[in-house]
XYZ file of C-alpha atoms in Angstrom:
455
model
C -15.787 -10.084 -9.455
C -12.695 -10.079 -8.009
C -12.473 -7.816 -4.663
C -9.880 -5.436 -4.507
C -6.195 -6.102 -2.933
C -6.416 -3.410 -0.611
C -8.069 -4.056 2.844
C -9.302 -0.287 3.081
C -10.873 -0.861 0.063
C -12.574 -3.881 0.913
C -14.078 -2.562 4.023
C -15.043 0.585 2.287
C -16.915 -1.395 -0.394
C -18.551 -3.767 1.567
C -19.847 -1.457 4.492
C -21.015 0.841 1.507
C -22.817 -2.040 0.188
C -24.286 -3.119 3.359
C -25.325 0.522 4.237
C -26.838 0.866 0.815
C -28.893 -2.629 1.005
C -30.259 -2.002 4.447
C -31.638 1.800 3.314
C -33.027 0.600 0.650
C -34.685 -1.866 2.158
C -35.437 0.186 4.910
C -37.236 2.656 2.362
C -39.081 0.082 0.625
C -40.551 -1.333 3.869
C -41.267 2.590 5.045
C -42.920 3.018 1.686
C -45.163 -0.169 2.272
C -46.431 0.629 5.417
C -46.792 4.389 4.387
C -48.726 3.200 1.588
C -51.379 1.026 4.035
C -51.563 3.896 6.371
C -52.441 6.301 3.195
C -55.102 3.770 2.346
C -56.725 4.162 5.819
C -56.704 7.339 5.673
C -58.356 7.799 2.047
C -60.955 5.533 3.095
C -61.566 7.506 6.227
C -62.089 10.640 4.114
C -64.271 8.930 1.863
C -66.638 7.721 4.397
C -66.172 10.981 6.432
C -67.195 12.917 2.919
C -70.096 10.465 2.665
C -71.424 10.866 5.721
C -71.154 15.017 5.973
C -72.869 15.280 2.363
C -75.673 12.691 2.876
C -77.929 14.494 5.561
C -77.275 18.304 3.489
C -78.677 16.315 0.609
C -81.780 14.731 2.083
C -82.834 18.244 3.228
C -81.970 19.364 -0.080
C -83.972 16.811 -2.171
C -86.815 16.530 0.445
C -87.332 20.409 0.218
C -87.760 20.608 -3.760
C -90.488 21.366 -5.564
C -89.393 19.496 -8.475
C -88.804 15.909 -7.356
C -86.613 13.739 -10.211
C -84.647 16.230 -11.000
C -80.854 16.084 -11.632
C -78.751 19.172 -9.666
C -74.987 19.793 -10.639
C -73.765 22.029 -7.851
C -71.406 24.524 -8.876
C -68.057 25.156 -7.503
C -67.710 28.145 -5.584
C -63.863 28.593 -7.366
C -62.051 26.343 -9.743
C -60.108 23.725 -8.094
C -58.831 19.905 -8.615
C -61.719 17.923 -7.104
C -60.533 14.373 -6.125
C -63.462 13.486 -4.263
C -66.940 13.464 -6.695
C -70.005 11.988 -5.692
C -73.644 11.435 -6.773
C -77.049 11.032 -4.977
C -79.336 8.806 -6.437
C -83.086 7.590 -5.426
C -84.653 4.082 -4.880
C -84.600 3.822 -9.076
C -80.914 4.625 -9.860
C -82.112 8.258 -11.105
C -78.956 10.790 -10.431
C -80.791 13.714 -7.902
C -77.618 15.418 -7.178
C -73.763 15.439 -8.089
C -70.696 17.438 -7.645
C -69.703 19.387 -10.587
C -66.885 16.873 -11.706
C -68.948 13.844 -11.058
C -68.999 11.634 -14.148
C -72.185 9.573 -13.687
C -70.456 6.611 -15.960
C -67.531 6.193 -13.168
C -70.162 4.928 -10.362
C -71.616 1.474 -10.376
C -74.880 0.419 -9.714
C -75.929 0.836 -5.968
C -75.696 -2.385 -4.206
C -75.270 -1.938 -0.408
C -73.592 0.605 2.179
C -69.590 0.039 2.310
C -66.564 0.052 0.072
C -66.127 -0.621 -3.284
C -63.421 -0.528 -6.091
C -63.296 -0.454 -9.723
C -60.774 -0.473 -12.072
C -60.153 3.020 -11.757
C -62.244 4.176 -8.436
C -62.033 3.604 -4.729
C -65.969 3.991 -3.572
C -67.879 4.122 -0.939
C -71.667 4.323 -0.984
C -74.596 5.023 2.172
C -78.117 5.533 1.947
C -80.862 7.395 4.168
C -84.729 7.196 4.496
C -84.821 3.566 4.205
C -82.735 3.479 1.421
C -84.699 5.687 -0.891
C -81.650 8.443 -0.971
C -78.374 7.006 -1.493
C -75.027 8.649 -2.107
C -71.760 7.405 -3.231
C -68.064 9.006 -3.206
C -65.553 8.142 -5.363
C -62.055 8.964 -5.519
C -59.423 8.000 -8.347
C -56.809 5.557 -7.895
C -54.536 7.258 -9.586
C -54.757 10.119 -6.893
C -53.399 7.465 -4.319
C -50.728 6.398 -6.604
C -49.658 9.655 -7.304
C -49.694 10.599 -3.529
C -47.417 7.350 -2.952
C -45.051 7.954 -5.591
C -44.810 11.442 -4.098
C -43.864 9.807 -1.005
C -41.548 7.122 -2.464
C -39.550 10.064 -3.944
C -39.373 11.779 -0.719
C -37.790 8.451 0.586
C -35.376 7.736 -2.074
C -34.355 11.672 -2.870
C -32.675 12.321 0.461
C -30.638 8.797 0.097
C -29.314 10.342 -3.216
C -27.624 13.021 -1.081
C -27.234 10.977 2.457
C -25.657 7.913 0.940
C -22.801 9.321 -0.817
C -21.830 11.303 2.375
C -22.251 7.980 4.334
C -19.993 6.368 2.116
C -17.480 9.214 2.461
C -17.902 9.350 6.053
C -17.282 5.111 6.183
C -14.179 5.792 3.834
C -12.489 8.379 6.166
C -13.631 6.313 9.026
C -11.971 3.071 7.643
C -8.943 5.251 6.593
C -8.405 6.743 10.248
C -9.128 3.252 12.006
C -6.220 1.797 9.519
C -3.788 4.562 9.582
C -1.755 2.570 12.363
C -1.367 -0.569 9.850
C -0.643 1.899 7.076
C 2.142 3.408 9.220
C 3.355 -0.410 10.295
C 3.452 -1.092 6.470
C 5.569 2.350 5.595
C 7.757 1.209 8.477
C 8.373 -2.230 7.080
C 8.547 -0.823 3.398
C 11.621 1.700 4.631
C 13.745 -0.895 6.269
C 16.514 -2.264 4.560
C 16.921 -6.252 3.239
C 19.783 -6.107 6.231
C 17.874 -4.229 8.802
C 16.659 -7.068 11.678
C 15.723 -4.632 14.349
C 12.397 -5.027 16.275
C 9.500 -3.032 14.324
C 7.519 -0.669 16.907
C 4.214 -2.264 16.775
C 2.231 -0.551 19.906
C -0.335 1.178 18.268
C -1.567 -1.624 16.152
C -5.098 -3.092 16.552
C -5.355 -6.045 18.918
C -6.295 -8.317 16.083
C -2.785 -7.330 14.399
C -0.843 -7.019 17.110
C 0.251 -10.770 17.347
C 1.270 -11.063 13.719
C 3.571 -7.882 14.678
C 4.993 -9.587 17.591
C 5.680 -12.646 15.443
C 7.303 -11.192 12.861
C 9.613 -9.247 15.933
C 10.286 -12.644 17.448
C 11.268 -14.010 14.129
C 13.428 -11.277 12.994
C 15.027 -11.281 16.589
C 16.042 -14.995 15.963
C 17.414 -13.926 12.616
C 19.180 -11.337 13.927
C 20.701 -13.730 17.067
C 21.513 -16.499 14.194
C 23.672 -13.744 12.244
C 25.153 -12.161 14.959
C 26.206 -15.616 16.194
C 27.525 -16.580 12.923
C 29.391 -13.090 12.403
C 30.829 -13.712 15.927
C 32.051 -16.861 15.354
C 33.678 -15.727 12.103
C 35.182 -12.749 13.481
C 36.413 -14.666 16.734
C 37.781 -17.516 15.095
C 39.681 -15.544 12.445
C 41.063 -13.481 15.433
C 41.946 -16.237 17.660
C 43.439 -17.747 14.614
C 46.295 -14.857 14.051
C 48.508 -16.112 16.895
C 48.919 -19.307 16.207
C 49.428 -18.693 12.573
C 52.138 -15.799 13.159
C 54.168 -18.354 15.908
C 53.676 -21.205 12.862
C 55.027 -18.609 10.634
C 57.982 -17.609 12.752
C 58.614 -21.236 13.099
C 58.968 -22.057 9.861
C 61.109 -18.719 9.304
C 63.301 -19.661 11.934
C 63.469 -23.487 10.584
C 64.370 -21.725 7.222
C 67.542 -20.164 8.555
C 68.969 -22.906 10.566
C 68.829 -25.629 8.077
C 71.371 -26.303 5.168
C 69.338 -28.947 3.350
C 67.859 -27.286 0.253
C 64.838 -29.733 0.439
C 64.042 -29.026 3.881
C 64.267 -25.424 2.909
C 61.739 -25.874 0.192
C 59.228 -27.630 2.400
C 59.447 -24.721 5.069
C 59.044 -22.097 2.307
C 55.938 -23.669 1.041
C 54.725 -24.288 4.555
C 55.120 -20.393 5.273
C 53.443 -19.292 2.269
C 50.729 -21.599 3.252
C 50.062 -20.046 6.490
C 50.773 -16.623 5.040
C 47.712 -17.410 2.368
C 45.510 -18.651 5.539
C 46.490 -15.371 7.760
C 45.371 -13.609 4.538
C 42.018 -15.400 4.864
C 41.502 -14.737 8.403
C 41.716 -11.635 7.690
C 39.317 -11.428 5.016
C 36.897 -13.232 7.222
C 37.187 -10.500 9.771
C 36.830 -8.199 7.386
C 33.505 -9.653 5.950
C 32.289 -9.884 9.518
C 32.447 -6.592 9.712
C 31.111 -5.620 6.587
C 28.018 -7.855 7.440
C 27.613 -6.721 11.156
C 29.589 -3.420 11.611
C 28.284 -0.126 11.590
C 29.095 1.533 8.297
C 27.672 5.176 8.692
C 28.707 7.549 11.348
C 27.073 10.869 12.426
C 29.628 13.278 10.897
C 31.293 13.691 7.590
C 35.074 12.808 6.873
C 37.420 13.312 3.893
C 38.069 10.440 1.908
C 41.751 11.355 0.525
C 43.511 10.906 3.481
C 42.100 7.418 3.894
C 42.638 6.482 -0.021
C 46.381 7.836 0.413
C 47.269 5.623 3.233
C 45.722 2.577 1.579
C 47.579 2.970 -1.373
C 50.854 4.093 0.356
C 50.467 0.860 2.316
C 50.309 -1.315 -0.742
C 52.857 -0.014 -2.274
C 55.374 -0.836 0.311
C 54.556 -4.366 -0.488
C 56.145 -3.680 -3.917
C 53.634 -2.497 -5.811
C 54.798 1.268 -5.681
C 54.992 1.539 -9.610
C 51.758 -0.297 -10.465
C 49.295 1.966 -8.740
C 48.337 5.297 -9.764
C 46.179 7.382 -7.602
C 44.002 10.022 -8.823
C 41.980 12.711 -6.038
C 40.593 16.079 -6.724
C 41.675 19.032 -4.867
C 39.105 19.667 -2.550
C 37.709 17.584 0.201
C 35.588 14.309 -0.116
C 33.032 14.366 2.659
C 30.986 11.200 3.466
C 29.762 9.705 6.341
C 31.092 6.346 5.339
C 33.146 5.174 8.164
C 36.952 5.257 7.248
C 37.693 1.912 8.301
C 34.995 0.691 6.051
C 36.231 2.846 3.073
C 39.432 1.166 4.079
C 38.798 -1.969 3.588
C 36.378 -1.524 0.583
C 39.447 0.570 -1.207
C 41.906 -2.095 -0.287
C 40.044 -5.036 -1.205
C 39.451 -3.482 -4.900
C 42.996 -2.185 -5.242
C 44.381 -5.850 -4.591
C 42.247 -7.479 -6.393
C 43.331 -5.536 -9.414
C 46.895 -6.025 -8.309
C 46.391 -9.725 -8.270
C 44.460 -10.177 -11.244
C 45.191 -7.275 -13.643
C 48.344 -7.097 -16.242
C 51.718 -6.641 -14.399
C 52.884 -4.289 -17.415
C 49.973 -1.863 -16.750
C 49.398 0.355 -13.500
C 46.041 0.036 -11.328
C 44.488 3.163 -11.625
C 42.614 3.988 -8.371
C 40.603 7.222 -8.762
C 38.539 9.150 -6.422
C 36.188 11.989 -7.565
C 34.492 14.802 -6.018
C 31.351 13.498 -6.180
C 32.139 10.314 -4.010
C 32.827 7.902 -6.751
C 35.528 5.260 -6.191
C 37.038 4.014 -9.472
C 39.487 1.141 -9.656
C 40.506 -0.306 -13.154
C 43.202 -2.459 -14.433
C 44.435 -3.644 -17.553
C 43.512 -7.627 -18.594
C 41.973 -10.075 -20.409
C 37.987 -9.642 -21.249
C 35.325 -11.194 -18.642
C 32.343 -12.684 -19.746
C 29.230 -11.239 -18.382
C 28.491 -14.315 -16.436
C 31.792 -14.606 -14.861
C 31.276 -10.766 -13.492
C 27.891 -11.803 -11.909
C 29.800 -14.728 -10.183
C 32.655 -12.448 -8.966
C 30.728 -11.156 -5.605
C 29.927 -14.538 -4.375
C 31.699 -15.813 -1.371
C 34.998 -18.010 -2.229
C 34.545 -17.296 -6.285
C 37.828 -16.886 -7.874
C 38.291 -15.947 -11.654
C 40.213 -18.277 -13.498
C 43.638 -16.556 -13.174
C 47.116 -17.508 -12.518
C 46.411 -16.296 -8.941
C 45.205 -18.211 -5.742
C 43.025 -15.304 -4.043
C 40.840 -15.791 -1.376
C 37.832 -15.534 -3.227
C 36.286 -12.819 -0.778
C 37.538 -9.336 -1.869
C 34.715 -8.384 -4.051
C 32.615 -10.288 -1.810
C 33.208 -7.896 1.142
C 33.231 -5.050 -1.481
C 29.488 -6.271 -2.274
C 28.806 -6.452 1.413
C 29.983 -2.945 2.214
C 28.013 -1.928 -1.051
C 24.966 -3.120 -0.034
C 25.074 -2.001 3.341
C 25.524 1.546 2.171
C 23.132 1.623 -0.324
C 25.000 1.946 -3.140
C 25.624 -1.047 -5.474
C 28.807 -2.321 -6.790
C 29.514 -1.682 -10.676
C 31.943 -4.469 -12.667
C 32.746 -3.639 -15.968
C 34.624 -5.742 -18.262
C 35.962 -4.061 -20.530
C 36.827 -0.918 -19.067
C 34.732 2.169 -20.689
C 36.269 2.986 -23.730
C 38.660 0.296 -23.703
C 38.845 -3.002 -25.665
C 40.259 -4.858 -22.615
C 40.800 -4.638 -18.665
C 38.501 -4.495 -15.823
C 36.725 -1.954 -13.535
C 34.946 -1.928 -10.712
C 33.352 1.416 -9.381
C 30.884 2.577 -6.626
C 29.511 5.992 -5.674
C 29.871 6.605 -1.761
C 27.494 8.837 -0.276
C 28.698 12.107 -0.147
C 26.949 15.983 0.542
C 27.772 16.688 -3.234
C 25.107 16.258 -6.077
C 26.008 13.355 -8.527
C 25.916 16.114 -11.096
C 28.906 18.188 -9.714
C 32.045 17.481 -12.205
C 35.288 16.916 -10.056
C 37.613 19.758 -10.158
C 41.210 18.946 -11.430
C 42.336 15.914 -10.414
C 46.176 15.447 -10.213
C 47.804 12.220 -10.229
C 49.862 11.105 -7.225
């Protein structure tokens, strides 16, 4: 038999079984004790009956005119006679008997005292020097019937009391384990990235150390992640100034030299430094995505943020390659505008970098908060799509991206509870790539967007 996995079920089951067994044992012991006491009471009744009837029988028999005649006493009214008796003389002749007495039941008189046959319990006594004898008999079935009724009287209440007691045990166990259930609910409601301490003030003393150990572990993990994010953000921030200075020096070197070889080498140094600058910016964005607060206390319209991101990218020479589609009404969401800008910018840059140069990058924000970025290009395998959100994972293209863009987007999506959906080919097309994410908004997902003019 396998025990249930629930602690509440185990406690209820074990306590219920223990209580049932103890009550059955108590009822059995009580029945045995009561049966012994009943035997004593019935034996006393047998003896008292014999001692009370014998003097009356002697008086009646001695005063008779006809000696040796059997007399059967008639009952005053009909009733069940549990005690029967016979009065005999020294030769064993029956002189007097109760109305329901069966002489065959009574054995031959031996001596005063108790004796028992297969069917009856008997008591005998004698008077007038043993010339007049009495034997009183009681059926053993009568005693067994009384004992059975007593046992039923002990067991039947248990059939009512036990279910009530079991229900009370279950309620008591449930009430006692309520703090543990609340603690479990707090743990289940937490996201994988929530490393804050779990309140455990109301836990029982036996569980308290476990909760304290868990909180200490969460604290150490939180400090380790904070140290990692802080190091990445600080390192990236500190690199910005020297990198900008190095880029300026490379550009100055190119402007001052007239040697084509030196100019080419300086251009290569400048390009490498710019890639390093972009890498440091991505690292800062990743640190923000994994450690910053991504949800605010109020809603913000996402359309202006999307326009600013697209306009900024357009100034870099991608004006003709981006097609932005926005709804006419505000798209309100509690996502932090900076986080949305980072998310949108990385998706669009990824599409510009890896998409076909002859086809536009379509950026769409729907009324229900869905951000969709699609571009044309070769179809990517499912295995490749699954690896694209890993850090420093680059698609096999002609570009030299940092491999952090989609990892940053995936981190933000995970933090706001909206998974990133990558598809290739694009829905309804035979080629291309599409990334989509549904942002938290006040508009139900079933609501369709209004007219969406392109800008």
